[in-house]
CSV table of C-alpha atoms in Angstrom, one decimal:
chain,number,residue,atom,x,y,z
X,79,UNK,CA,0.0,0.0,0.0
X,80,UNK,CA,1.2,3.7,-0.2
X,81,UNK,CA,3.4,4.9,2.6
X,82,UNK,CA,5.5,7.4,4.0
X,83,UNK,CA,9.2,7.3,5.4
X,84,UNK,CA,11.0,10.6,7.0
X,85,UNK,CA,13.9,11.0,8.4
X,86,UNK,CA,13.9,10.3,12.4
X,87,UNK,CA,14.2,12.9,14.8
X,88,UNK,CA,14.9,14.9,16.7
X,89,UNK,CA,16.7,17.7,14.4
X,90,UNK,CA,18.4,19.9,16.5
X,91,UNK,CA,20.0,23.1,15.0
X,92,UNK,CA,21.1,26.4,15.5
X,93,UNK,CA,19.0,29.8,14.5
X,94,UNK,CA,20.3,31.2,10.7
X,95,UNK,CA,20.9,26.7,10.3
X,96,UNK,CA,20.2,25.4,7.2
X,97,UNK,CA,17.1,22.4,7.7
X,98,UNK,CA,16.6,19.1,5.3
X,99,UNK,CA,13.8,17.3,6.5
X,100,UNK,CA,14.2,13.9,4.0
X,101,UNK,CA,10.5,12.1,2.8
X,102,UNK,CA,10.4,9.3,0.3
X,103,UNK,CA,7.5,7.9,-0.5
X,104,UNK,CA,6.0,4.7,-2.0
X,105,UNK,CA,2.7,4.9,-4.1
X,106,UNK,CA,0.7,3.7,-6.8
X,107,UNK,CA,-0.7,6.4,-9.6
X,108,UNK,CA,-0.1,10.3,-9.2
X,109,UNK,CA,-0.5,11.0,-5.8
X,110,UNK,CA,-0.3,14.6,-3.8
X,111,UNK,CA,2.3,15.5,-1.4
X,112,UNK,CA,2.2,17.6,1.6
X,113,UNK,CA,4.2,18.6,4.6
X,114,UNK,CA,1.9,19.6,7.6
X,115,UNK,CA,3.6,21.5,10.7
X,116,UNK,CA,1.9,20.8,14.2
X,117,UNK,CA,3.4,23.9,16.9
X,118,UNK,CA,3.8,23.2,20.7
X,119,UNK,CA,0.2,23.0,21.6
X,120,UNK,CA,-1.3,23.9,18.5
X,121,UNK,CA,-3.6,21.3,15.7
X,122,UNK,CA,-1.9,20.1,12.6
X,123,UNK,CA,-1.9,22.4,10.1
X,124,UNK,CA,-0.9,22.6,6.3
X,125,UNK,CA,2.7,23.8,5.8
X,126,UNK,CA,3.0,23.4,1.6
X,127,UNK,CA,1.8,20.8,-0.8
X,128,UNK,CA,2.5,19.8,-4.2
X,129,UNK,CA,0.3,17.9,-6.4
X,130,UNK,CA,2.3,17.1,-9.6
X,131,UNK,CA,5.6,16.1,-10.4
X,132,UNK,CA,8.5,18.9,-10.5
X,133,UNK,CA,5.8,21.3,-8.9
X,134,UNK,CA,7.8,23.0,-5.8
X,135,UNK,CA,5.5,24.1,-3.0
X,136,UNK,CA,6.6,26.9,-0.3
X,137,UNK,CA,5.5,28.8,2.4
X,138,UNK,CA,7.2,30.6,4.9
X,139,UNK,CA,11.2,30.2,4.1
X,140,UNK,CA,10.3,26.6,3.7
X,141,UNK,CA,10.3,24.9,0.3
X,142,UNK,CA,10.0,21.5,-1.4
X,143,UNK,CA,10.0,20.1,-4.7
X,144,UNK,CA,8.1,16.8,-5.7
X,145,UNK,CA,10.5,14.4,-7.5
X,146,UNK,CA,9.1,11.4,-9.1
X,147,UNK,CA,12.2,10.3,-10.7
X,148,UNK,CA,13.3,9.9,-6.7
X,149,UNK,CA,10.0,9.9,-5.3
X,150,UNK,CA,10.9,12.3,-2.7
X,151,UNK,CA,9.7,15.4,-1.1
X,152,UNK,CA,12.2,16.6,0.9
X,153,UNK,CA,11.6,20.0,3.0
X,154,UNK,CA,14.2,22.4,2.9
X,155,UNK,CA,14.8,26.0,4.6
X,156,UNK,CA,18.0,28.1,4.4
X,157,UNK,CA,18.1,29.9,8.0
X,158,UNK,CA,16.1,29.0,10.7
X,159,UNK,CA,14.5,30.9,13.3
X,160,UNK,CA,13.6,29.4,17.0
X,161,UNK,CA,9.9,29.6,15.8
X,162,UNK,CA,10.1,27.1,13.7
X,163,UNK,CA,10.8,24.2,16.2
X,164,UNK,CA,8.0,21.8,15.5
X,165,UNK,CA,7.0,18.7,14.5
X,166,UNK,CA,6.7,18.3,10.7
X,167,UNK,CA,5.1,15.7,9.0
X,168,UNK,CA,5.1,14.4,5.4
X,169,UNK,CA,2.0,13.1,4.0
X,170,UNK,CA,0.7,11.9,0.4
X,171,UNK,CA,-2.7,12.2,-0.4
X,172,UNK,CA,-4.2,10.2,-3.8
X,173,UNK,CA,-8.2,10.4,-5.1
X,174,UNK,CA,-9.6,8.6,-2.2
X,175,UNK,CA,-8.9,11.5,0.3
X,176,UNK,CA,-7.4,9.9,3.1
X,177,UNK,CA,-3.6,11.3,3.9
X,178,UNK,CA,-1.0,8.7,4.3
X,179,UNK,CA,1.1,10.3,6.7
X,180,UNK,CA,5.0,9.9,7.7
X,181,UNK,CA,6.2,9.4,11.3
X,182,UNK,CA,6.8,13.1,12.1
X,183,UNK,CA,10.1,14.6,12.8
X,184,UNK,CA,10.6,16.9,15.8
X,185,UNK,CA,12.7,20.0,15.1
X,186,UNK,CA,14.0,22.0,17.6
X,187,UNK,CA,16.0,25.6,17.3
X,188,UNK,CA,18.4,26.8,19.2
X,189,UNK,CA,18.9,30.6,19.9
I,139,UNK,CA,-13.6,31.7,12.2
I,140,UNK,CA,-13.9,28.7,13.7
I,141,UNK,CA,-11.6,25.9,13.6
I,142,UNK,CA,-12.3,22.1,14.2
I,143,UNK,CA,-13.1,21.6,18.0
I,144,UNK,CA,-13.0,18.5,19.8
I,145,UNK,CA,-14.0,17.4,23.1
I,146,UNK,CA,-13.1,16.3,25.9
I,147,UNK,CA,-8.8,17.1,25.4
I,148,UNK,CA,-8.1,14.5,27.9
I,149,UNK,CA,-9.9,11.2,28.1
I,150,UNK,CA,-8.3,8.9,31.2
I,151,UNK,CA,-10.7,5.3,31.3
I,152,UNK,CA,-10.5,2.3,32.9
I,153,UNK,CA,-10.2,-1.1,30.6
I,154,UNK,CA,-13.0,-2.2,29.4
I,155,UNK,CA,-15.1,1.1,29.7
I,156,UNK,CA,-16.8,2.4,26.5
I,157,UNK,CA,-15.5,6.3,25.4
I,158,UNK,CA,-17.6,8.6,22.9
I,159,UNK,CA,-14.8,11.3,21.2
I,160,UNK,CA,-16.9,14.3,19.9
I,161,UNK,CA,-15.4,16.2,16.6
I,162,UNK,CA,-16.9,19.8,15.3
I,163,UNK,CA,-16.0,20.2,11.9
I,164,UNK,CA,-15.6,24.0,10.4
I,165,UNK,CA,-19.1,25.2,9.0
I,166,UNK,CA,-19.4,24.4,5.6
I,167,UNK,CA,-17.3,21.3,5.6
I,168,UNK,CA,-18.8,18.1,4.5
I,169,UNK,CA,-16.0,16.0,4.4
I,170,UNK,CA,-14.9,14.8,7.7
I,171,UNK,CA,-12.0,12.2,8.9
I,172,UNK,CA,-11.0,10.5,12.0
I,173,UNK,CA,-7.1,9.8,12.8
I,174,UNK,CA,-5.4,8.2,15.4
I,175,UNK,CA,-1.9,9.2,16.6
I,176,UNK,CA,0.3,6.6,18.8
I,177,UNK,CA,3.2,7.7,20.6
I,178,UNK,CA,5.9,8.3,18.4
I,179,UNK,CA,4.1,7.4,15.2
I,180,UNK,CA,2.4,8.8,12.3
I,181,UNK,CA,-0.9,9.2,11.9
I,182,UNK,CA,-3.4,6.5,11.0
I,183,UNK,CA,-6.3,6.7,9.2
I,184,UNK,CA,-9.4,5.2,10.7
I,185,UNK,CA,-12.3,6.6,8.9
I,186,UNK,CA,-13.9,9.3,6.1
I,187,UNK,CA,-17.3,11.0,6.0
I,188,UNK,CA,-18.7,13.0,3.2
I,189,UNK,CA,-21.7,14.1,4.6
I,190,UNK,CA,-23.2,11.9,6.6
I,191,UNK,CA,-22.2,8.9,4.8
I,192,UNK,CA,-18.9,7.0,5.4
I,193,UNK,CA,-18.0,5.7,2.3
I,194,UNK,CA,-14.1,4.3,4.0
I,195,UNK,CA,-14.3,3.1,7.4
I,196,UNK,CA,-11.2,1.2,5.7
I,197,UNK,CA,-8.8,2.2,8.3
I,198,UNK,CA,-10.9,1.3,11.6
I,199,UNK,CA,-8.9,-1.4,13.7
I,200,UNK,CA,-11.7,-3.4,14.8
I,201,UNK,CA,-15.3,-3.6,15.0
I,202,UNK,CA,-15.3,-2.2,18.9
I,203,UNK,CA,-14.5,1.1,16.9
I,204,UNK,CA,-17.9,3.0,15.5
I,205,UNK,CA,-18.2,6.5,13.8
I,206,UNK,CA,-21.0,8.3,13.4
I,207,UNK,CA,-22.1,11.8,11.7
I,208,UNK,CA,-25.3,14.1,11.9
I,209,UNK,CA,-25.7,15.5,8.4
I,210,UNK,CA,-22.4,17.6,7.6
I,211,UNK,CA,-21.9,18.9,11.7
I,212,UNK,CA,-21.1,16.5,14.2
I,213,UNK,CA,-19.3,13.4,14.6
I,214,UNK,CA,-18.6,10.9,17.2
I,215,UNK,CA,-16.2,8.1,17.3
I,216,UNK,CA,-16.9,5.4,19.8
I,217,UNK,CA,-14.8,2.8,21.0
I,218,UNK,CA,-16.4,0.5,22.9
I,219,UNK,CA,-14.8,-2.2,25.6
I,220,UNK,CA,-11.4,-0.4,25.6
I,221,UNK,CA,-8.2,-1.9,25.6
I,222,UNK,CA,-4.7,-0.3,26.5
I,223,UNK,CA,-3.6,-0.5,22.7
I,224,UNK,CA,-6.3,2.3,22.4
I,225,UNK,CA,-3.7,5.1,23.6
I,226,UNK,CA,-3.5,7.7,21.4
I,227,UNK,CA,-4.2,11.0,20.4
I,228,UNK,CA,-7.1,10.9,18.1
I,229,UNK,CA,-7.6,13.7,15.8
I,230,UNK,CA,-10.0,14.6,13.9
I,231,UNK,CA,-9.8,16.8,10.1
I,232,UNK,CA,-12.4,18.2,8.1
I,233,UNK,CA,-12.3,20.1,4.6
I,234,UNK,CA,-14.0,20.9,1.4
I,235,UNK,CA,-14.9,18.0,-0.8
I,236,UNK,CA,-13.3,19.3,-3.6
I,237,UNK,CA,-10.5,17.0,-4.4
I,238,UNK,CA,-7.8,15.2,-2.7
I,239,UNK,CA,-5.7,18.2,-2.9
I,240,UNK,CA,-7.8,20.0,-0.4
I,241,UNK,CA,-6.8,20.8,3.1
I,242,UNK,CA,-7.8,18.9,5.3
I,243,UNK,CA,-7.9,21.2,8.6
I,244,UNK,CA,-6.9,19.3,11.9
I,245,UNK,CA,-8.8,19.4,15.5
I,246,UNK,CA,-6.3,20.2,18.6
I,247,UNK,CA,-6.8,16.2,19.4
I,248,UNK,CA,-8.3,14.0,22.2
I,249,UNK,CA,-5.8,12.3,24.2
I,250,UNK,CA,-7.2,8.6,25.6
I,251,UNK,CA,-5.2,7.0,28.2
I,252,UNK,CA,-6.8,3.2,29.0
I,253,UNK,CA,-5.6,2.3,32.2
C-alpha cells in the first residue's frame, strides 16, 4: 500500500541553520504531497503541498520540490529561526482523500 | 472563524469502559475524517465522512470502533470495551470535498489513556 518514510528525529540546530527534513514515499498512480507543521500546543496544520511532479510548494522560508524520478519530497529552509521548532510531517494524499502520513520529525531551534 | 473543536482534550478510562470522542468540523465542511496518533508514530487513518455517509471506514482497527455523523456537523467516534492499545491521540480533520488536494484542517486532538 502507499506509505510514508521521513527522516527520524529529533533535528536539532542552530537559529540562521540550514534544515533538510528527508521524505520518500512509496505509491501507486499520481499522488499529492504535503508537509503539515503541528506547533507546541497547536492542531496540525498545512505547511506546503505539491500535487504534480517537478511542482515546488513553499511557504514561509520553507520549500519543497516533488520528484518522481526519486520519489521524494524533501523540506528544505535556508536559515532557521527558534519559531520554527515543531514537529513536521510528510504526508501523500491520492483520489480517495485519506492522507497517508509519515512518522513526524521533531525540530527544535536553538537561539 | 472557527476551527475544528474537539471534546473532551483529555480522556483517562478504565479497561474495558466504552469512550464517545466528539469532533466539530468547520461550518461548511462536508468532508470529515477521523485519525489516530500513537506515541511516536504517524498518523493513521481510521475513517472518512462526506456528509453523513462513510464511504471508508477502511482504516478502523476493529469492530469495537464506531463513527458516526449528523448530516455535515457533528461526529462521534466510539470505541467501545477499551483496551490499553487504544492510547493515542485521536484527531480529527475536516475540509472541502473538492479534491484530494484539499486541506484537510486538523482538530487540537483527544488524548485517551486506557488504564
Amino acid at each position: 500500500g502507499d506509505s510514508v518514510t521521513q527522516m527520524e528525529g529529533p533535528v536539532t540546530l542552530s537559529e540562521e541553520a540550514f534544515l533538510t527534513i528527508n521524505c520518500t514515499y512509496t505509491a501507486t498512480g499520481y499522488p499529492s504531497l504535503f508537509w503539515y507543521v503541528q506547533y507546541p500546543g497547536e492542531g496540525l496544520q498545512l505547511l506546503l503541498k505539491a500535487t504534480k511532479a517537478d511542482d515546488k510548494g513553499s511557504n514561509k522560508g520553507f520549500e519543497a520540490t516533488y520528484r518522481k524520478e526519486t520519489t521524494s519530497f524533501h523540506l528544505e529552509k535556508g536559515s532557521v529561526q527558534v519559531s520554527d521548532s515543531a514537529v513536521y510531517f510528510c504526508a501523500l494524499g491520492k483520489n480517495d482523500y485519506k492522507l497517508s502520513f509519515g512518522a513526524g520529525t521533531t525540530v527544535t531551534v536553538r537561539a | 472563524g472557527a476551527g475544528v473543536s474537539q471534546s473532551p482534550s483529555n480522556k483517562v478510562t478504565e479497561k474495558g469502559k466504552d469512550v464517545e470522542l466528539r469532533c466539530d468540523p468547520i461550518s461548511g465542511h462536508t468532508a470529515l475524517y477521523w485519525y489516530r496518533q500513537r506515541l511516536g508514530q504517524g498518523l493513521e487513518f481510521l475513517i472518512y465522512f462526506q456528509g453523513n455517509s462513510a464511504p471508508d471506514k477502511s482504516g478502523l482497527p476493529s469492530d469495537r470502533f464506531s463513527a458516526e455523523r449528523t448530516g455535515e456537523s457533528v461526529s462521534t467516534l466510539t470505541i467501545q470495551r477499551t483496551q490499553q492499545e487504544d492510547s493515542a491521540v485521536y484527531l480529527c480533520a475536516s475540509s472541502l470535498p473538492k479534491g484530494p488536494d484539499d486541506e484537510q484542517y486538523f482538530g487540537p486532538g483527544t488524548r485517551l489513556t486506557v488504564t
